[in-house]
PDB file of C-alpha atoms in Angstrom:
ATOM      1  CA  UNK A   1      87.487  17.378  31.041  1.00 37.00           C
ATOM      2  CA  UNK A   2      86.888  14.105  32.921  1.00 35.00           C
ATOM      3  CA  UNK A   3      83.543  15.392  34.258  1.00 34.00           C
ATOM      4  CA  UNK A   4      82.445  16.398  30.733  1.00 32.00           C
ATOM      5  CA  UNK A   5      83.274  12.908  29.437  1.00 29.00           C
ATOM      6  CA  UNK A   6      81.284  11.246  32.231  1.00 29.00           C
ATOM      7  CA  UNK A   7      78.253  13.473  31.560  1.00 29.00           C
ATOM      8  CA  UNK A   8      78.469  12.686  27.845  1.00 29.00           C
ATOM      9  CA  UNK A   9      78.688   8.941  28.589  1.00 30.00           C
ATOM     10  CA  UNK A  10      75.642   9.141  30.902  1.00 30.00           C
ATOM     11  CA  UNK A  11      73.682  10.984  28.209  1.00 27.00           C
ATOM     12  CA  UNK A  12      74.495   8.315  25.616  1.00 28.00           C
ATOM     13  CA  UNK A  13      73.563   5.480  27.984  1.00 29.00           C
ATOM     14  CA  UNK A  14      70.276   7.120  28.975  1.00 32.00           C
ATOM     15  CA  UNK A  15      69.383   7.755  25.347  1.00 31.00           C
ATOM     16  CA  UNK A  16      70.105   4.152  24.437  1.00 31.00           C
ATOM     17  CA  UNK A  17      67.972   2.942  27.357  1.00 34.00           C
ATOM     18  CA  UNK A  18      64.943   4.856  26.052  1.00 34.00           C
ATOM     19  CA  UNK A  19      64.851   3.451  22.528  1.00 36.00           C
ATOM     20  CA  UNK A  20      62.277   0.676  23.050  1.00 53.00           C
ATOM     21  CA  UNK A  21      58.391   0.956  23.101  1.00 74.00           C
ATOM     22  CA  UNK A  22      59.196   3.902  25.424  1.00 80.00           C
ATOM     23  CA  UNK A  23      61.345   2.372  28.130  1.00 80.00           C
ATOM     24  CA  UNK A  24      60.846  -1.291  27.207  1.00 86.00           C
ATOM     25  CA  UNK A  25      62.931  -3.970  25.517  1.00 92.00           C
ATOM     26  CA  UNK A  26      63.120  -6.298  22.518  1.00 93.00           C
ATOM     27  CA  UNK A  27      60.775  -9.247  22.942  1.00 95.00           C
ATOM     28  CA  UNK A  28      62.498 -12.615  22.578  1.00 95.00           C
ATOM     29  CA  UNK A  29      61.897 -13.945  19.027  1.00 93.00           C
ATOM     30  CA  UNK A  30      58.424 -15.501  18.714  1.00 94.00           C
ATOM     31  CA  UNK A  31      57.853 -15.296  22.470  1.00 97.00           C
ATOM     32  CA  UNK A  32      54.514 -13.543  21.837  1.00 98.00           C
ATOM     33  CA  UNK A  33      53.053 -15.795  19.099  1.00 98.00           C
ATOM     34  CA  UNK A  34      49.571 -14.315  19.519  1.00 98.00           C
ATOM     35  CA  UNK A  35      50.684 -10.853  18.354  1.00 98.00           C
ATOM     36  CA  UNK A  36      49.263  -9.398  15.146  1.00 98.00           C
ATOM     37  CA  UNK A  37      50.305  -6.270  13.280  1.00 97.00           C
ATOM     38  CA  UNK A  38      47.607  -4.390  11.364  1.00 97.00           C
ATOM     39  CA  UNK A  39      49.172  -2.787   8.315  1.00 95.00           C
ATOM     40  CA  UNK A  40      48.035  -0.484   5.525  1.00 94.00           C
ATOM     41  CA  UNK A  41      50.110  -0.635   2.336  1.00 90.00           C
ATOM     42  CA  UNK A  42      52.988  -2.093   4.347  1.00 89.00           C
ATOM     43  CA  UNK A  43      52.899   0.552   7.100  1.00 92.00           C
ATOM     44  CA  UNK A  44      51.972  -0.186  10.704  1.00 94.00           C
ATOM     45  CA  UNK A  45      48.550   1.049  11.773  1.00 94.00           C
ATOM     46  CA  UNK A  46      47.794  -0.874  14.978  1.00 96.00           C
ATOM     47  CA  UNK A  47      48.446  -4.055  16.918  1.00 97.00           C
ATOM     48  CA  UNK A  48      46.168  -6.885  17.969  1.00 98.00           C
ATOM     49  CA  UNK A  49      46.034 -10.467  19.198  1.00 98.00           C
ATOM     50  CA  UNK A  50      44.773 -13.724  17.721  1.00 98.00           C
ATOM     51  CA  UNK A  51      41.741 -14.952  19.702  1.00 98.00           C
ATOM     52  CA  UNK A  52      40.586 -17.628  17.276  1.00 98.00           C
ATOM     53  CA  UNK A  53      42.185 -18.926  14.079  1.00 98.00           C
ATOM     54  CA  UNK A  54      40.043 -16.481  12.094  1.00 98.00           C
ATOM     55  CA  UNK A  55      39.558 -13.596  14.567  1.00 98.00           C
ATOM     56  CA  UNK A  56      41.859 -10.845  15.841  1.00 98.00           C
ATOM     57  CA  UNK A  57      41.070  -8.606  18.823  1.00 98.00           C
ATOM     58  CA  UNK A  58      42.071  -4.933  18.568  1.00 98.00           C
ATOM     59  CA  UNK A  59      40.808  -1.416  19.415  1.00 98.00           C
ATOM     60  CA  UNK A  60      37.736   0.187  17.840  1.00 98.00           C
ATOM     61  CA  UNK A  61      39.642   3.413  17.168  1.00 97.00           C
ATOM     62  CA  UNK A  62      41.809   1.403  14.740  1.00 96.00           C
ATOM     63  CA  UNK A  63      38.796   1.206  12.388  1.00 94.00           C
ATOM     64  CA  UNK A  64      39.662   2.645   8.955  1.00 90.00           C
ATOM     65  CA  UNK A  65      38.085   2.605   5.514  1.00 86.00           C
ATOM     66  CA  UNK A  66      41.291   1.459   3.771  1.00 87.00           C
ATOM     67  CA  UNK A  67      41.652  -2.361   3.759  1.00 89.00           C
ATOM     68  CA  UNK A  68      43.994  -3.852   6.365  1.00 89.00           C
ATOM     69  CA  UNK A  69      46.640  -6.462   5.976  1.00 96.00           C
ATOM     70  CA  UNK A  70      46.954  -8.565   9.136  1.00 97.00           C
ATOM     71  CA  UNK A  71      50.366 -10.147   9.734  1.00 97.00           C
ATOM     72  CA  UNK A  72      50.916 -13.010  12.179  1.00 98.00           C
ATOM     73  CA  UNK A  73      54.033 -14.946  13.139  1.00 97.00           C
ATOM     74  CA  UNK A  74      56.542 -12.150  12.483  1.00 96.00           C
ATOM     75  CA  UNK A  75      58.856 -10.390  14.938  1.00 95.00           C
ATOM     76  CA  UNK A  76      60.018  -7.851  12.362  1.00 93.00           C
ATOM     77  CA  UNK A  77      57.800  -5.452  10.427  1.00 90.00           C
ATOM     78  CA  UNK A  78      60.116  -5.423   7.425  1.00 84.00           C
ATOM     79  CA  UNK A  79      61.730  -8.871   7.383  1.00 80.00           C
ATOM     80  CA  UNK A  80      60.412 -11.702   5.221  1.00 88.00           C
ATOM     81  CA  UNK A  81      60.364 -14.347   7.956  1.00 93.00           C
ATOM     82  CA  UNK A  82      59.381 -17.888   6.915  1.00 96.00           C
ATOM     83  CA  UNK A  83      57.009 -18.049   9.909  1.00 97.00           C
ATOM     84  CA  UNK A  84      54.971 -15.056   8.681  1.00 97.00           C
ATOM     85  CA  UNK A  85      51.327 -15.462   7.669  1.00 98.00           C
ATOM     86  CA  UNK A  86      49.464 -12.632   5.894  1.00 97.00           C
ATOM     87  CA  UNK A  87      45.696 -12.110   5.771  1.00 98.00           C
ATOM     88  CA  UNK A  88      43.058  -9.704   4.543  1.00 97.00           C
ATOM     89  CA  UNK A  89      40.153  -8.610   6.740  1.00 97.00           C
ATOM     90  CA  UNK A  90      36.801  -9.993   5.655  1.00 96.00           C
ATOM     91  CA  UNK A  91      34.867  -7.942   8.192  1.00 95.00           C
ATOM     92  CA  UNK A  92      35.597  -5.451  10.987  1.00 96.00           C
ATOM     93  CA  UNK A  93      33.223  -5.477  13.971  1.00 97.00           C
ATOM     94  CA  UNK A  94      33.729  -2.523  16.365  1.00 97.00           C
ATOM     95  CA  UNK A  95      31.752  -2.488  19.585  1.00 98.00           C
ATOM     96  CA  UNK A  96      28.365  -0.858  18.851  1.00 97.00           C
ATOM     97  CA  UNK A  97      28.688   1.531  21.824  1.00 97.00           C
ATOM     98  CA  UNK A  98      32.178   2.829  21.051  1.00 96.00           C
ATOM     99  CA  UNK A  99      32.058   6.600  21.587  1.00 93.00           C
ATOM    100  CA  UNK A 100      35.622   7.741  20.990  1.00 88.00           C
ATOM    101  CA  UNK A 101      36.918   6.624  24.387  1.00 88.00           C
ATOM    102  CA  UNK A 102      34.626   4.120  26.101  1.00 95.00           C
ATOM    103  CA  UNK A 103      34.039   0.641  24.654  1.00 97.00           C
ATOM    104  CA  UNK A 104      37.202   0.916  22.551  1.00 98.00           C
ATOM    105  CA  UNK A 105      37.293  -2.668  21.342  1.00 98.00           C
ATOM    106  CA  UNK A 106      36.897  -4.370  17.953  1.00 98.00           C
ATOM    107  CA  UNK A 107      37.064  -7.810  16.381  1.00 98.00           C
ATOM    108  CA  UNK A 108      38.463  -8.446  12.903  1.00 98.00           C
ATOM    109  CA  UNK A 109      37.336 -11.513  10.980  1.00 97.00           C
ATOM    110  CA  UNK A 110      40.135 -12.738   8.746  1.00 98.00           C
ATOM    111  CA  UNK A 111      39.587 -13.880   5.170  1.00 97.00           C
ATOM    112  CA  UNK A 112      40.655 -17.408   6.208  1.00 98.00           C
ATOM    113  CA  UNK A 113      41.861 -19.304   9.261  1.00 98.00           C
ATOM    114  CA  UNK A 114      45.431 -18.999  10.439  1.00 98.00           C
ATOM    115  CA  UNK A 115      47.568 -22.110  10.631  1.00 98.00           C
ATOM    116  CA  UNK A 116      48.680 -22.587  14.227  1.00 98.00           C
ATOM    117  CA  UNK A 117      52.433 -23.122  14.547  1.00 98.00           C
ATOM    118  CA  UNK A 118      55.139 -22.425  17.122  1.00 97.00           C
ATOM    119  CA  UNK A 119      55.147 -18.820  15.873  1.00 97.00           C
ATOM    120  CA  UNK A 120      51.351 -18.376  15.583  1.00 98.00           C
ATOM    121  CA  UNK A 121      49.209 -19.188  18.604  1.00 98.00           C
ATOM    122  CA  UNK A 122      45.922 -18.138  20.220  1.00 98.00           C
ATOM    123  CA  UNK A 123      45.694 -16.179  23.457  1.00 98.00           C
ATOM    124  CA  UNK A 124      42.874 -16.773  25.959  1.00 98.00           C
ATOM    125  CA  UNK A 125      40.625 -14.080  27.421  1.00 97.00           C
ATOM    126  CA  UNK A 126      41.297 -13.130  31.027  1.00 94.00           C
ATOM    127  CA  UNK A 127      38.735 -14.418  33.499  1.00 87.00           C
ATOM    128  CA  UNK A 128      37.322 -12.054  36.108  1.00 81.00           C
ATOM    129  CA  UNK A 129      38.511  -8.577  37.094  1.00 80.00           C
ATOM    130  CA  UNK A 130      42.174  -7.765  37.480  1.00 85.00           C
ATOM    131  CA  UNK A 131      43.615  -7.433  40.958  1.00 85.00           C
ATOM    132  CA  UNK A 132      45.005  -4.025  41.906  1.00 85.00           C
ATOM    133  CA  UNK A 133      48.733  -3.792  41.175  1.00 91.00           C
ATOM    134  CA  UNK A 134      48.684  -6.797  38.831  1.00 94.00           C
ATOM    135  CA  UNK A 135      52.017  -7.363  37.092  1.00 96.00           C
ATOM    136  CA  UNK A 136      51.415  -7.498  33.349  1.00 97.00           C
ATOM    137  CA  UNK A 137      53.099  -6.874  30.001  1.00 96.00           C
ATOM    138  CA  UNK A 138      52.129  -4.903  26.921  1.00 96.00           C
ATOM    139  CA  UNK A 139      53.747  -5.347  23.513  1.00 96.00           C
ATOM    140  CA  UNK A 140      53.776  -3.718  20.093  1.00 96.00           C
ATOM    141  CA  UNK A 141      55.718  -2.241  17.203  1.00 95.00           C
ATOM    142  CA  UNK A 142      54.749   1.373  17.910  1.00 93.00           C
ATOM    143  CA  UNK A 143      56.762   4.566  18.391  1.00 90.00           C
ATOM    144  CA  UNK A 144      59.942   3.805  20.353  1.00 88.00           C
ATOM    145  CA  UNK A 145      60.931   7.366  21.200  1.00 81.00           C
ATOM    146  CA  UNK A 146      57.738   9.461  21.115  1.00 80.00           C
ATOM    147  CA  UNK A 147      59.167  10.961  17.913  1.00 81.00           C
ATOM    148  CA  UNK A 148      57.423   8.985  15.123  1.00 80.00           C
ATOM    149  CA  UNK A 149      60.114   6.297  15.049  1.00 83.00           C
ATOM    150  CA  UNK A 150      58.416   2.921  14.550  1.00 83.00           C
ATOM    151  CA  UNK A 151      60.074  -0.165  16.040  1.00 86.00           C
ATOM    152  CA  UNK A 152      61.315  -2.708  13.529  1.00 84.00           C
ATOM    153  CA  UNK A 153      61.230  -5.608  15.994  1.00 92.00           C
ATOM    154  CA  UNK A 154      58.499  -6.407  18.510  1.00 96.00           C
ATOM    155  CA  UNK A 155      58.906  -4.540  21.793  1.00 95.00           C
ATOM    156  CA  UNK A 156      57.482  -5.229  25.255  1.00 96.00           C
ATOM    157  CA  UNK A 157      57.316  -3.430  28.583  1.00 95.00           C
ATOM    158  CA  UNK A 158      56.299  -4.382  32.120  1.00 95.00           C
ATOM    159  CA  UNK A 159      53.085  -2.754  33.356  1.00 96.00           C
ATOM    160  CA  UNK A 160      51.552  -2.453  36.838  1.00 96.00           C
ATOM    161  CA  UNK A 161      47.792  -1.857  36.980  1.00 96.00           C
ATOM    162  CA  UNK A 162      46.451   1.004  39.095  1.00 95.00           C
ATOM    163  CA  UNK A 163      43.425   1.392  41.373  1.00 94.00           C
ATOM    164  CA  UNK A 164      40.449   2.890  39.523  1.00 92.00           C
ATOM    165  CA  UNK A 165      40.289   5.833  41.932  1.00 93.00           C
ATOM    166  CA  UNK A 166      43.940   6.723  41.330  1.00 94.00           C
ATOM    167  CA  UNK A 167      43.397   6.689  37.576  1.00 94.00           C
ATOM    168  CA  UNK A 168      40.294   8.896  37.801  1.00 94.00           C
ATOM    169  CA  UNK A 169      42.178  11.443  39.890  1.00 94.00           C
ATOM    170  CA  UNK A 170      44.990  11.637  37.349  1.00 94.00           C
ATOM    171  CA  UNK A 171      42.690  11.680  34.303  1.00 93.00           C
ATOM    172  CA  UNK A 172      40.440  14.674  35.024  1.00 88.00           C
ATOM    173  CA  UNK A 173      39.890  15.544  31.350  1.00 87.00           C
ATOM    174  CA  UNK A 174      38.545  12.119  30.294  1.00 90.00           C
ATOM    175  CA  UNK A 175      35.939  10.044  32.196  1.00 93.00           C
ATOM    176  CA  UNK A 176      37.510   6.769  33.336  1.00 95.00           C
ATOM    177  CA  UNK A 177      34.781   4.134  33.383  1.00 95.00           C
ATOM    178  CA  UNK A 178      34.654   0.685  34.974  1.00 93.00           C
ATOM    179  CA  UNK A 179      35.272  -0.814  31.516  1.00 95.00           C
ATOM    180  CA  UNK A 180      38.770   0.710  31.502  1.00 96.00           C
ATOM    181  CA  UNK A 181      41.937  -0.265  33.355  1.00 96.00           C
ATOM    182  CA  UNK A 182      45.003   1.931  33.820  1.00 96.00           C
ATOM    183  CA  UNK A 183      48.629   0.933  34.073  1.00 96.00           C
ATOM    184  CA  UNK A 184      52.098   2.428  34.298  1.00 94.00           C
ATOM    185  CA  UNK A 185      55.657   1.257  33.804  1.00 91.00           C
ATOM    186  CA  UNK A 186      58.170   0.979  36.599  1.00 85.00           C
ATOM    187  CA  UNK A 187      59.374   4.517  35.979  1.00 84.00           C
ATOM    188  CA  UNK A 188      58.268   7.668  34.173  1.00 86.00           C
ATOM    189  CA  UNK A 189      58.225   7.641  30.351  1.00 88.00           C
ATOM    190  CA  UNK A 190      57.709   3.900  30.177  1.00 90.00           C
ATOM    191  CA  UNK A 191      54.651   2.465  28.404  1.00 92.00           C
ATOM    192  CA  UNK A 192      52.882   2.224  25.057  1.00 94.00           C
ATOM    193  CA  UNK A 193      52.974   4.856  22.323  1.00 93.00           C
ATOM    194  CA  UNK A 194      51.574   5.680  18.854  1.00 90.00           C
ATOM    195  CA  UNK A 195      51.176   2.536  16.747  1.00 93.00           C
ATOM    196  CA  UNK A 196      50.739   0.265  19.786  1.00 95.00           C
ATOM    197  CA  UNK A 197      46.960   0.861  19.757  1.00 96.00           C
ATOM    198  CA  UNK A 198      44.910  -2.321  19.795  1.00 97.00           C
ATOM    199  CA  UNK A 199      47.756  -4.342  21.295  1.00 97.00           C
ATOM    200  CA  UNK A 200      47.287  -6.406  24.445  1.00 98.00           C
ATOM    201  CA  UNK A 201      47.693  -6.000  28.152  1.00 98.00           C
ATOM    202  CA  UNK A 202      48.756  -9.554  29.010  1.00 98.00           C
ATOM    203  CA  UNK A 203      48.331 -10.704  32.608  1.00 97.00           C
ATOM    204  CA  UNK A 204      48.990 -14.294  33.705  1.00 95.00           C
ATOM    205  CA  UNK A 205      49.184 -15.434  30.090  1.00 96.00           C
ATOM    206  CA  UNK A 206      45.764 -14.047  29.084  1.00 98.00           C
ATOM    207  CA  UNK A 207      44.643 -10.841  27.367  1.00 98.00           C
ATOM    208  CA  UNK A 208      43.179  -8.593  30.065  1.00 97.00           C
ATOM    209  CA  UNK A 209      43.213  -5.270  28.228  1.00 97.00           C
ATOM    210  CA  UNK A 210      43.393  -3.609  24.821  1.00 98.00           C
ATOM    211  CA  UNK A 211      45.642  -0.558  24.302  1.00 97.00           C
ATOM    212  CA  UNK A 212      43.282   2.418  24.059  1.00 97.00           C
ATOM    213  CA  UNK A 213      44.736   5.873  24.840  1.00 95.00           C
ATOM    214  CA  UNK A 214      47.371   7.751  26.808  1.00 92.00           C
ATOM    215  CA  UNK A 215      48.382  11.326  27.522  1.00 91.00           C
ATOM    216  CA  UNK A 216      50.179  13.863  25.329  1.00 90.00           C
ATOM    217  CA  UNK A 217      53.560  12.347  26.254  1.00 90.00           C
ATOM    218  CA  UNK A 218      53.964   8.575  25.957  1.00 92.00           C
ATOM    219  CA  UNK A 219      54.497   6.687  29.201  1.00 90.00           C
ATOM    220  CA  UNK A 220      54.099   9.717  31.451  1.00 91.00           C
ATOM    221  CA  UNK A 221      52.829   8.714  34.902  1.00 90.00           C
ATOM    222  CA  UNK A 222      50.848  11.964  35.231  1.00 93.00           C
ATOM    223  CA  UNK A 223      48.426  10.516  32.674  1.00 94.00           C
ATOM    224  CA  UNK A 224      48.573   6.705  33.028  1.00 95.00           C
ATOM    225  CA  UNK A 225      48.090   4.467  29.997  1.00 96.00           C
ATOM    226  CA  UNK A 226      44.461   3.414  29.566  1.00 97.00           C
ATOM    227  CA  UNK A 227      43.366  -0.023  28.314  1.00 97.00           C
ATOM    228  CA  UNK A 228      39.917  -1.370  27.516  1.00 97.00           C
ATOM    229  CA  UNK A 229      39.092  -3.911  30.241  1.00 97.00           C
ATOM    230  CA  UNK A 230      38.471  -7.186  28.386  1.00 97.00           C
ATOM    231  CA  UNK A 231      36.524  -8.859  31.202  1.00 96.00           C
ATOM    232  CA  UNK A 232      33.722  -6.315  30.705  1.00 96.00           C
ATOM    233  CA  UNK A 233      33.302  -7.467  27.090  1.00 97.00           C
ATOM    234  CA  UNK A 234      33.548 -11.264  27.374  1.00 96.00           C
ATOM    235  CA  UNK A 235      29.854 -11.706  26.601  1.00 96.00           C
ATOM    236  CA  UNK A 236      30.029  -9.449  23.527  1.00 98.00           C
ATOM    237  CA  UNK A 237      33.214 -11.144  22.273  1.00 98.00           C
ATOM    238  CA  UNK A 238      31.778 -14.617  22.797  1.00 97.00           C
ATOM    239  CA  UNK A 239      28.569 -13.606  21.001  1.00 98.00           C
ATOM    240  CA  UNK A 240      30.455 -12.320  17.957  1.00 98.00           C
ATOM    241  CA  UNK A 241      32.604 -15.452  17.773  1.00 97.00           C
ATOM    242  CA  UNK A 242      29.601 -17.774  18.152  1.00 96.00           C
ATOM    243  CA  UNK A 243      27.709 -15.933  15.413  1.00 95.00           C
ATOM    244  CA  UNK A 244      30.635 -16.178  13.001  1.00 89.00           C
TER     245      UNK A 244
END
């Protein structure tokens, strides 16, 4: 009887531990003021980050024909926080060479400039290539249990980047190019999931990657999470911003 109770208690504790961005945690309120949620009719579609007052960086596979609503300054998807700012998208600009996996990056021009506050801030682009085993963070409102359960509050998880060769060996079904970077959590089943697409890989306070794709099971180390490597697209990003 005592053994059964202990097993039941362990099951409950393990289940509770897995109810965040797949093995992550609640982000402290407004600790990620660059985060944007891309919504369609009030439902989460993707994440993104604010690069300039009128531009959000996200993934090209988030491109849809239905108009987006971009929400800044909110920790909760459903709450009506006084810090929240809501925008329409004037223009979406996916990378011209996006092919379904490679070059998975897109810029969204907002219908007006955001007002920078404590809860709404810009994030810089990472400079240079990431070091192997960089300690980073990814964040989003996506599936928290790999079961179509969207997070209400912003979640985050620690990520360690992997050597390119290691990622290629694990991902034999998809070509891993130099414009991609892979990362894993500290344990299995820890990482991003559905709805986190377009969100950032943040390393040393700068956006170094954009959430692109993962394997059939979220956070599984057999198929590491794959991000678009931002440093490979600095020239394209800068060109788009300068021309707009």
